Short mmCIF file of N, CA, C and O in Angstrom, two decimals:
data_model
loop_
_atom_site.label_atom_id
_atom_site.label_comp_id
_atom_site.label_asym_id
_atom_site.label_seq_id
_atom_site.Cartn_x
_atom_site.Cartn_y
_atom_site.Cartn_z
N UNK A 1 37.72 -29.22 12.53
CA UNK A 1 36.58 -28.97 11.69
C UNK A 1 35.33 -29.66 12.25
O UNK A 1 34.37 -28.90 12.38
N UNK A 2 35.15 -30.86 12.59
CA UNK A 2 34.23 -31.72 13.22
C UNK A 2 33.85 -31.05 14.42
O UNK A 2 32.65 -31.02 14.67
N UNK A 3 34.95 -30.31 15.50
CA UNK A 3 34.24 -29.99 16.81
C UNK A 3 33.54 -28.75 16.02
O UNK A 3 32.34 -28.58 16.24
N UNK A 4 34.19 -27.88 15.13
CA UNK A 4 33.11 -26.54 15.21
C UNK A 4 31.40 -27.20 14.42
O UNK A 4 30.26 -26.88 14.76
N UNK A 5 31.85 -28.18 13.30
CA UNK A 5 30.61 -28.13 13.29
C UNK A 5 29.37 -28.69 13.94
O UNK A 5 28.22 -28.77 13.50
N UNK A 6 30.08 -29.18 15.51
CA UNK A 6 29.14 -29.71 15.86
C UNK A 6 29.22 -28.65 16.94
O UNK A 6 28.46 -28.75 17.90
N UNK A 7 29.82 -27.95 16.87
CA UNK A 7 29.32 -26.45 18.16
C UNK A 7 28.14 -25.29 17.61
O UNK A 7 27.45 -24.45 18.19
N UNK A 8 28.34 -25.76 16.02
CA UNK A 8 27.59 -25.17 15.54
C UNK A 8 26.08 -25.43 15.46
O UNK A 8 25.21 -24.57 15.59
N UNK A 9 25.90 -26.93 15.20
CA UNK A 9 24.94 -27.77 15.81
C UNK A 9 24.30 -27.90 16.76
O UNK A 9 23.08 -27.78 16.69
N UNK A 10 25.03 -28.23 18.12
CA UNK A 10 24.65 -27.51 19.29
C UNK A 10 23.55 -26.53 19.54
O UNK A 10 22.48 -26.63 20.13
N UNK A 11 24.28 -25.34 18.74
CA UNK A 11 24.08 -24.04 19.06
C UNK A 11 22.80 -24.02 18.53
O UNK A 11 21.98 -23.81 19.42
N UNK A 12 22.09 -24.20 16.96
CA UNK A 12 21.32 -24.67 15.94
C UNK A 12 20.00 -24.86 17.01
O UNK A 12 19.02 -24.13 17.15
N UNK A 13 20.38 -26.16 17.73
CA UNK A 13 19.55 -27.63 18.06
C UNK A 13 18.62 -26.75 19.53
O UNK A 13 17.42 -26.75 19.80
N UNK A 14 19.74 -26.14 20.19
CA UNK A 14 19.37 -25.61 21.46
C UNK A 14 18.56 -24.25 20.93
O UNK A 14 17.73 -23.85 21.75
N UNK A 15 18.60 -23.85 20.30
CA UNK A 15 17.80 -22.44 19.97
C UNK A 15 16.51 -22.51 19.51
O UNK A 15 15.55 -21.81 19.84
N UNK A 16 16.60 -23.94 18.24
CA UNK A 16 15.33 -24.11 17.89
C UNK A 16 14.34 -24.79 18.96
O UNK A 16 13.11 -24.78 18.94
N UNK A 17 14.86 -25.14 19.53
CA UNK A 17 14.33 -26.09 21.08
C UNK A 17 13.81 -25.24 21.76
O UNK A 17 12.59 -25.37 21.73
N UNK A 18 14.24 -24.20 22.54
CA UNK A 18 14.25 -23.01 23.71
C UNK A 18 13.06 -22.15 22.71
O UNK A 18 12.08 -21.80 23.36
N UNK A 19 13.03 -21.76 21.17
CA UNK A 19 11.66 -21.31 21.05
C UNK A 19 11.00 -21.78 20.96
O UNK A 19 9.95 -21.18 21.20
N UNK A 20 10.81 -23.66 20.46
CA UNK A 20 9.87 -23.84 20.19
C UNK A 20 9.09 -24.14 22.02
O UNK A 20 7.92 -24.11 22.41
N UNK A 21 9.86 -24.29 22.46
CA UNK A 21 9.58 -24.49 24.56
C UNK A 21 8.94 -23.25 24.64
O UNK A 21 7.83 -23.43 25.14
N UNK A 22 9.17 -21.86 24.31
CA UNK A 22 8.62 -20.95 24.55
C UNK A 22 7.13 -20.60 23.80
O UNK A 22 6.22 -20.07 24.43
N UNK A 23 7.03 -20.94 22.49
CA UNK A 23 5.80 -20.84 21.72
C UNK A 23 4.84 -21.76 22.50
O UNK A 23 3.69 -21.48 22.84
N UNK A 24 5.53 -22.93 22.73
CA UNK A 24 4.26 -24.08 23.98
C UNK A 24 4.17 -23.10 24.79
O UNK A 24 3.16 -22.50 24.41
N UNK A 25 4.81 -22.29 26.10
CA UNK A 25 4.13 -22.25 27.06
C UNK A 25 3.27 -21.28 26.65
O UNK A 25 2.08 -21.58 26.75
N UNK A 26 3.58 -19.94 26.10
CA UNK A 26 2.72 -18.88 25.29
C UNK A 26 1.17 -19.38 25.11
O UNK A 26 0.13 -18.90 25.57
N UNK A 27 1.43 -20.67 24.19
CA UNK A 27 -0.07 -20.79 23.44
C UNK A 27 -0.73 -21.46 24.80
O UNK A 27 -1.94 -21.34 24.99
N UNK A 28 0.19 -22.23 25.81
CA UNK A 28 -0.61 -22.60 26.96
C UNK A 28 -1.28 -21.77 27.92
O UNK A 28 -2.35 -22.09 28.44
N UNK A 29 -0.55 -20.51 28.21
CA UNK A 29 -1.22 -19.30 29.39
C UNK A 29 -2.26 -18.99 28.23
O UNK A 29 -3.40 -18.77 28.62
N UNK A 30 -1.99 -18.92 26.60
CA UNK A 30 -3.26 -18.26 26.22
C UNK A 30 -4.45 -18.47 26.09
O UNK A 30 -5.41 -17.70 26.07
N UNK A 31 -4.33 -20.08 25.94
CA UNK A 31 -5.55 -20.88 26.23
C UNK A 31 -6.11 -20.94 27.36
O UNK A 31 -7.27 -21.37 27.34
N UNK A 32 -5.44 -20.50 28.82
CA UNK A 32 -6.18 -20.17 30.10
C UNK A 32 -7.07 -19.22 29.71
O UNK A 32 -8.14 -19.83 29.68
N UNK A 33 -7.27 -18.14 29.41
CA UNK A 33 -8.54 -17.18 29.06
C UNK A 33 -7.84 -15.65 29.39
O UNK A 33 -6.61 -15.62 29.41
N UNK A 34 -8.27 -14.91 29.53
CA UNK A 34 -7.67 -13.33 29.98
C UNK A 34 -7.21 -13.67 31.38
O UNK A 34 -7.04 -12.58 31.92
N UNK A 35 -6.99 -14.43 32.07
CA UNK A 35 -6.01 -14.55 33.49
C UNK A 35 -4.84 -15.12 32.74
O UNK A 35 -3.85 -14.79 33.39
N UNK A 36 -4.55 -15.67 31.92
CA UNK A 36 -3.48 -16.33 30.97
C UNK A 36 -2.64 -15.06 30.50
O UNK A 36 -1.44 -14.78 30.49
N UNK A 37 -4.21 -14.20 29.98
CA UNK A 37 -3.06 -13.31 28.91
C UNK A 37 -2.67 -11.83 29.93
O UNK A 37 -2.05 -10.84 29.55
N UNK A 38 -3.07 -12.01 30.86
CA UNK A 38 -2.58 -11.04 31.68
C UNK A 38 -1.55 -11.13 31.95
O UNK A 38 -0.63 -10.31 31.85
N UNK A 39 -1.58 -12.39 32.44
CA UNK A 39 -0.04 -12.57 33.03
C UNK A 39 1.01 -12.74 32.10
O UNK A 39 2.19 -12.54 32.41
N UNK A 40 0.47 -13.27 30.44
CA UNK A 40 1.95 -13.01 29.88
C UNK A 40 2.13 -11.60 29.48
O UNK A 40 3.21 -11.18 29.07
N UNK A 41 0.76 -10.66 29.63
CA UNK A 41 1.84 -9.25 29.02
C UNK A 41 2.27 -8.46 30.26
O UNK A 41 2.63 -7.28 30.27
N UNK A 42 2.16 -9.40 31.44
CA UNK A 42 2.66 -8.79 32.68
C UNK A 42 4.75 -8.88 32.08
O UNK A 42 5.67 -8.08 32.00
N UNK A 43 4.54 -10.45 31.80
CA UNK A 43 5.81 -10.90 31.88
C UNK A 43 6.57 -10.03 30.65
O UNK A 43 7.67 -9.47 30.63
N UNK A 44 5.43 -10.19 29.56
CA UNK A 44 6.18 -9.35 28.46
C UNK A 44 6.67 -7.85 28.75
O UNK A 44 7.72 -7.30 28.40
N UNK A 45 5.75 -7.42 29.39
CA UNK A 45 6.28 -6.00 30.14
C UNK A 45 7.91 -5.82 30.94
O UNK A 45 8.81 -5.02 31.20
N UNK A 46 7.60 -6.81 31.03
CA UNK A 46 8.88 -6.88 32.25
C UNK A 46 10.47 -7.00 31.28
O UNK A 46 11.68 -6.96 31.52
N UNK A 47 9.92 -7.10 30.58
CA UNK A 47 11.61 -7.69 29.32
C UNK A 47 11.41 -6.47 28.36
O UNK A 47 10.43 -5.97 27.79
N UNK A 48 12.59 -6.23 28.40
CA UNK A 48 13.10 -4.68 27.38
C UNK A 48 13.01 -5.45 26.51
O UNK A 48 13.76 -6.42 26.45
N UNK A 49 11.95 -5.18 25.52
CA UNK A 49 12.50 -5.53 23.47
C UNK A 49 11.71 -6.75 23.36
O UNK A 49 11.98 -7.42 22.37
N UNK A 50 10.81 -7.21 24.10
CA UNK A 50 10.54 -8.34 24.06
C UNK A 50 9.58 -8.53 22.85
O UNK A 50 9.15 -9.59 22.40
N UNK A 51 9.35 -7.17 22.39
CA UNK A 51 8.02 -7.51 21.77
C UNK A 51 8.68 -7.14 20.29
O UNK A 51 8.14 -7.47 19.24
N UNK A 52 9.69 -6.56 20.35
CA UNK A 52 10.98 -5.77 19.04
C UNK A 52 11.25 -7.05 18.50
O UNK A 52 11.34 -7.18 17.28
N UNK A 53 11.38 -7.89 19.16
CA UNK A 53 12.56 -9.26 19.06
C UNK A 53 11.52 -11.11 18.59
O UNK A 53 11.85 -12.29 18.65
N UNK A 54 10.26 -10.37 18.17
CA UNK A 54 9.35 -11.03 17.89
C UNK A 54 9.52 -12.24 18.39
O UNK A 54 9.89 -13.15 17.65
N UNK A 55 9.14 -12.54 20.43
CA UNK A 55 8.62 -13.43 21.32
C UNK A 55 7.39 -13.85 21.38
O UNK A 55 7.01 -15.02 21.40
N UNK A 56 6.73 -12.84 21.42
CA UNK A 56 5.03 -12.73 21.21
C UNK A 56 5.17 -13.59 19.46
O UNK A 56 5.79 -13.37 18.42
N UNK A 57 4.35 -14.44 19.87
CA UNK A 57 3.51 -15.38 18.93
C UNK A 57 2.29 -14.69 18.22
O UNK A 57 1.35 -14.28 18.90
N UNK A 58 2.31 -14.57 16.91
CA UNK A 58 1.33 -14.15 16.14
C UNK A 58 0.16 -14.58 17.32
O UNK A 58 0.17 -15.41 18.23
N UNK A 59 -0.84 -13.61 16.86
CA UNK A 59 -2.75 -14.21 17.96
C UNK A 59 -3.23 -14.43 16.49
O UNK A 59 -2.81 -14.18 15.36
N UNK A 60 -4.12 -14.91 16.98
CA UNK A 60 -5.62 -14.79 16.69
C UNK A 60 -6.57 -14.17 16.43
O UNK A 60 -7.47 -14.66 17.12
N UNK A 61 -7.00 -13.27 15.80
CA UNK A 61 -7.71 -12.45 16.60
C UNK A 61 -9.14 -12.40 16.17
O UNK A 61 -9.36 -12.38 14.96
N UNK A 62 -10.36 -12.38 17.18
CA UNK A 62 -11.38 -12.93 17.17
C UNK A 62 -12.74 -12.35 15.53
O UNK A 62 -13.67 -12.86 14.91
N UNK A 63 -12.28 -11.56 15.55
CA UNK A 63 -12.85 -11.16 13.98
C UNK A 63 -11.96 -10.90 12.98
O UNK A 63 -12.05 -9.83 12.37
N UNK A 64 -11.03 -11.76 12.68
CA UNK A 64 -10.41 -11.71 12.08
C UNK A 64 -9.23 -12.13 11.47
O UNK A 64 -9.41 -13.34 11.40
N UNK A 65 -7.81 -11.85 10.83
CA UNK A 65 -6.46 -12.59 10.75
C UNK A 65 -5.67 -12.62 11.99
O UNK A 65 -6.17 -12.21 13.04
N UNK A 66 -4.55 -13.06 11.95
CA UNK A 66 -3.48 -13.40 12.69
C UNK A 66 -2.85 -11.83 13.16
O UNK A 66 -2.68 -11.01 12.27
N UNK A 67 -2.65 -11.59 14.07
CA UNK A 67 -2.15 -10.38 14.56
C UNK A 67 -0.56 -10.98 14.39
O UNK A 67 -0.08 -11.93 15.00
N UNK A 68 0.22 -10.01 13.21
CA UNK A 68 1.42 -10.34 13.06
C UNK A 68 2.16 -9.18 14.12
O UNK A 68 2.70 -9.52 15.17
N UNK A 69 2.04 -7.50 13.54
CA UNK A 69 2.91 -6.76 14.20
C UNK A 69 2.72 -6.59 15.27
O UNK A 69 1.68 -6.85 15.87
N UNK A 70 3.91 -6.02 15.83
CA UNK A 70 3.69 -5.10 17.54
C UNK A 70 2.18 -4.35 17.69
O UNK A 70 1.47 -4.69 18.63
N UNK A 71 1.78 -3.47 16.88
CA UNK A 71 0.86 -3.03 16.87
C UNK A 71 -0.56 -3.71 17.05
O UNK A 71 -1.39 -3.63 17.95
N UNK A 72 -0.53 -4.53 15.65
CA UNK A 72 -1.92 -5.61 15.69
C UNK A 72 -1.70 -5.84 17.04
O UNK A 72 -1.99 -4.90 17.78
N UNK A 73 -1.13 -7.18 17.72
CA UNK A 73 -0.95 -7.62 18.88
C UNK A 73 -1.54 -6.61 19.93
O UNK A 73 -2.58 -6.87 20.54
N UNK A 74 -0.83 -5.47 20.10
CA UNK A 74 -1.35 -4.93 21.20
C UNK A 74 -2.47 -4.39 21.06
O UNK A 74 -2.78 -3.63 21.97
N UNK A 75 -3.36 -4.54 20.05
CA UNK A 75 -4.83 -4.41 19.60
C UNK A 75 -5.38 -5.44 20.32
O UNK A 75 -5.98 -5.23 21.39
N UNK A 76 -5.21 -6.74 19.73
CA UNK A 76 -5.80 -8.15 19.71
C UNK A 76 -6.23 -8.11 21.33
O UNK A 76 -7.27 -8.49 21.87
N UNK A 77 -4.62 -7.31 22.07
CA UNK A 77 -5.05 -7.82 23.46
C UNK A 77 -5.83 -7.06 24.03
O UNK A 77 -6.46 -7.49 25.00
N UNK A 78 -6.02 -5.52 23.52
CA UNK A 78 -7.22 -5.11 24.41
C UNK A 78 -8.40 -5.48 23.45
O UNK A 78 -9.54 -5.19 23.81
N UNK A 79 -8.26 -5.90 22.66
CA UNK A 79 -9.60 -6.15 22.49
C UNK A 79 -10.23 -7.24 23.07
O UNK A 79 -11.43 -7.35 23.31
N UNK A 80 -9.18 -8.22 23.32
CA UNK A 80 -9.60 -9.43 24.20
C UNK A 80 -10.20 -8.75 25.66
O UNK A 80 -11.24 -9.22 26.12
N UNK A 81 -9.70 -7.92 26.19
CA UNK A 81 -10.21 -7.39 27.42
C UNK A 81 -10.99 -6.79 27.51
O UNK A 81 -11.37 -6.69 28.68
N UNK A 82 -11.68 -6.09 26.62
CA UNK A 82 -12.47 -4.51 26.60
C UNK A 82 -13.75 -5.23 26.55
O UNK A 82 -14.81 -4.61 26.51
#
């Protein structure tokens, strides 16, 4: 009983870790400027579902709320570019 619940723990500890590692580097390329966000929707491109599987971090978006969906998001970012 003790090993599963600490496999379970484990499992818990390492997941919440590995996103919250991933939300840092995210908000870090995004704070580089549009050479930042290029390159993460280069990377996001590159991963099947990446964007299904809500990786992409809510934005910002400059007139306005938080870009929650797939959709908003891929607004936010051309609008960052255009």
């Amino acid at each position: 009983m003790r090993y599963k619940e600490a496999r379970n723990y484990k499992k818990s500890l390492v997941k919440v870790t590995l996103t919250q590692a991933h939300r840092r580097r995210v908000q870090q390329i995004i704070e580089k400027g549009p050479h930042g966000m290029w390159h993460l929707a280069k990377c996001a491109c590159n991963r099947d579902g990446a964007y299904e599987c809500d990786i992409t971090p809510s934005l910002k978006q400059t007139d306005g709320p938080f870009a929650e969906t797939v959709d908003e998001k891929a607004l936010a970012f051309q609008a960052a570019f255009s």
